[in-house]
Short mmCIF file of C-alpha atoms in Angstrom, two decimals:
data_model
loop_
_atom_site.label_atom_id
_atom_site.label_comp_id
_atom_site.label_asym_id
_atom_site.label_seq_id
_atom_site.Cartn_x
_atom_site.Cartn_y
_atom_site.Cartn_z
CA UNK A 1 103.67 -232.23 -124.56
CA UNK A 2 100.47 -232.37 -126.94
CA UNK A 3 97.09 -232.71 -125.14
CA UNK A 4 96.41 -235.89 -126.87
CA UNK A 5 96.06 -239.55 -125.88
CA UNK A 6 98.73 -241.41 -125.73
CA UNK A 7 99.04 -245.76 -126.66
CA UNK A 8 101.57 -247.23 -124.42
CA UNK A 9 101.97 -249.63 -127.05
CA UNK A 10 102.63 -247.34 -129.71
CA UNK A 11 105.26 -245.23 -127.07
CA UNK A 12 107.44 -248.35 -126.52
CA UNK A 13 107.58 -249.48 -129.68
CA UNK A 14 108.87 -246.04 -131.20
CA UNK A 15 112.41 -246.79 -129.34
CA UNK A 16 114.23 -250.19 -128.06
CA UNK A 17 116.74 -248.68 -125.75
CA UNK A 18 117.21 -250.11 -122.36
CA UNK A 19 116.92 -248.62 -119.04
CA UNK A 20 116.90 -245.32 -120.63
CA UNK A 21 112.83 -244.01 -120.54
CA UNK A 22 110.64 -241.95 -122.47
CA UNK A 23 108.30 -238.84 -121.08
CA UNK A 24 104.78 -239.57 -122.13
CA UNK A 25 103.04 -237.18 -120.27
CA UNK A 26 103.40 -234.88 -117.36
CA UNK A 27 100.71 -234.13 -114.34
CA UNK A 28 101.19 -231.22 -112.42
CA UNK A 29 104.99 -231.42 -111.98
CA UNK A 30 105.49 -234.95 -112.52
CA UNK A 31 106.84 -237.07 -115.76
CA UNK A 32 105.03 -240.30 -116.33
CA UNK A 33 107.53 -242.57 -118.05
CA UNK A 34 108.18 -245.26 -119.58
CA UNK A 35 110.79 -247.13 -119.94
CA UNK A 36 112.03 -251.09 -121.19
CA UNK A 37 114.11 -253.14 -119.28
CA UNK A 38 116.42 -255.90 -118.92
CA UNK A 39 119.63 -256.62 -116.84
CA UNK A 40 120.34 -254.73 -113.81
CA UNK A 41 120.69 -250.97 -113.61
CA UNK A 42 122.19 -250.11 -110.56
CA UNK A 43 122.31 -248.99 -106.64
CA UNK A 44 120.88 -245.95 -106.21
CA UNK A 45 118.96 -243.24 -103.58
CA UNK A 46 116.33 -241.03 -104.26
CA UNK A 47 116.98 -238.14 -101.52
CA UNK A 48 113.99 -236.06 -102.08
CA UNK A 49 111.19 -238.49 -103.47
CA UNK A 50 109.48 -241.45 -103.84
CA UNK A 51 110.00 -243.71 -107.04
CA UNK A 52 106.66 -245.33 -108.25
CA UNK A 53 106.81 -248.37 -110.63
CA UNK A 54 104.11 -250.14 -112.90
CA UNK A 55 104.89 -253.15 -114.38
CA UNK A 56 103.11 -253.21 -118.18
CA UNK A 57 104.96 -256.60 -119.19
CA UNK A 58 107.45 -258.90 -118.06
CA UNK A 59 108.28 -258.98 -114.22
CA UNK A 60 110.69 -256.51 -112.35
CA UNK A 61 112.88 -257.03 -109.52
CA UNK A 62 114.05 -254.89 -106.99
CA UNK A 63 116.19 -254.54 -104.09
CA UNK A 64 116.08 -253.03 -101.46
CA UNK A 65 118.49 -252.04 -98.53
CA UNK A 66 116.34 -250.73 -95.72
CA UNK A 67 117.55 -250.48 -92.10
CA UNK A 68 115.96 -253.50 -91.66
CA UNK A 69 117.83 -255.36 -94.15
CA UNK A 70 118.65 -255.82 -97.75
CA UNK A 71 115.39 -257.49 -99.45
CA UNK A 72 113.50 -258.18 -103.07
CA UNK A 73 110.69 -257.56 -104.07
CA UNK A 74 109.11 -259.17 -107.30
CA UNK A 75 106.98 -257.78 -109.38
CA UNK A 76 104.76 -259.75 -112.22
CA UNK A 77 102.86 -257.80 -115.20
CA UNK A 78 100.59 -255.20 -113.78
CA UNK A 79 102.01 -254.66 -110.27
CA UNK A 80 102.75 -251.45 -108.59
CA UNK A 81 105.93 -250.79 -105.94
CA UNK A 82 106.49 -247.08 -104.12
CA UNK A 83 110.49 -246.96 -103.59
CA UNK A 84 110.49 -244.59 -100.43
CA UNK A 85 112.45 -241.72 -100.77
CA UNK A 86 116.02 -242.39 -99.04
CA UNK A 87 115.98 -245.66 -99.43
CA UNK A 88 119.13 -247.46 -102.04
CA UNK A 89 117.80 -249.86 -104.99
CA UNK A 90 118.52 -251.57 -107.60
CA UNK A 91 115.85 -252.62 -110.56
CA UNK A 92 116.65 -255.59 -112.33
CA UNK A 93 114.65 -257.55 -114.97
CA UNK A 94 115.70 -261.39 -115.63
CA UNK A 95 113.56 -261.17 -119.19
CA UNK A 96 112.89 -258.30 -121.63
CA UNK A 97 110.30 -256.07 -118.84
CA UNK A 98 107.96 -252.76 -119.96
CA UNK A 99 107.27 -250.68 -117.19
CA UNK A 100 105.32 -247.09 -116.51
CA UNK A 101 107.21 -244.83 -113.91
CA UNK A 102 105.95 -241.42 -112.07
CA UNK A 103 108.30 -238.98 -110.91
CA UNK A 104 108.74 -235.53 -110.69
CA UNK A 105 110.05 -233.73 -113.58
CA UNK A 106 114.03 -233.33 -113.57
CA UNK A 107 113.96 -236.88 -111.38
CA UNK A 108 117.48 -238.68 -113.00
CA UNK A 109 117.49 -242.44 -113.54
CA UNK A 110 120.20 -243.01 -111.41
CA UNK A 111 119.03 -240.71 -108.57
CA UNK A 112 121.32 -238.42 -106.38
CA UNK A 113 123.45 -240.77 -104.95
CA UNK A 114 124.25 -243.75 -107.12
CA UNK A 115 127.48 -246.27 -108.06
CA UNK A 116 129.55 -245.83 -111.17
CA UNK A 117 126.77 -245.66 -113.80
CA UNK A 118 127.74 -249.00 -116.56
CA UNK A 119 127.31 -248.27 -120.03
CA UNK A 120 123.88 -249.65 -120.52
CA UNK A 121 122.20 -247.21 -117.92
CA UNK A 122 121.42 -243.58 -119.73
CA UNK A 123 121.65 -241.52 -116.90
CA UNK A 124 118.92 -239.02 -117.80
CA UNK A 125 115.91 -237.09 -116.69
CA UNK A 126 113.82 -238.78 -119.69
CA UNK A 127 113.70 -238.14 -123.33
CA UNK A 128 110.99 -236.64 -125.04
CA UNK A 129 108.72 -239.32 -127.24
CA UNK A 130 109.65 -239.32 -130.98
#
């Protein structure tokens, strides 16, 4: 990582991949990430931490299955969501979506417990910015 600032804009336009992120920056042991969406990704649990979303552009969905209940929640441009740890997901984006995530370094897209990954996931930790 360089110690210089970093334009969100500039980091998502350097790659048009979906649902497969880039590493901006780290703090402390976490990866902030980027990443562009659209479609769905897939079910998924995050054992050992929390999953934090940003929403830069576009409007993410997400479900949830809590003991409670499956549920969505929406999320418009510039919204924030905590995924608890433990709890199965699925992000899904109805129209091209930007979003910022935070999670620890090593953290893979698809989590530790997941369904059969489909070919337009990149199951990954996050790939270095270009």
């Amino acid at each position: 990582m360089t110690n210089e600032p970093v334009l969100l804009d500039q980091a998502l336009a350097s790659f048009g991949e979906r649902w497969s992120p880039r590493i901006v920056t780290t703090v402390n042991d976490y990866d902030v990430r980027v990443a562009k969406v659209e479609g769905e990704h897939l079910w998924h649990v995050h054992d050992h931490t929390d999953e934090f979303f940003l929403v830069l552009s576009g409007e993410l969905h997400i479900s949830l299955r809590e003991p409670a209940g499956e549920r969505t929640v929406v999320l418009p441009r510039g919204a924030v969501f905590t995924v608890p740890r433990g709890t199965e997901h699925k992000p899904y984006a109805r129209v091209p979506t930007e979003i910022l995530l935070l999670e620890p370094t090593g953290t893979s897209t698809v989590g530790d417990r997941h369904d059969e990954v489909p070919d337009h996931v990149d199951a990954t930790t996050g790939h270095a910015l270009r």
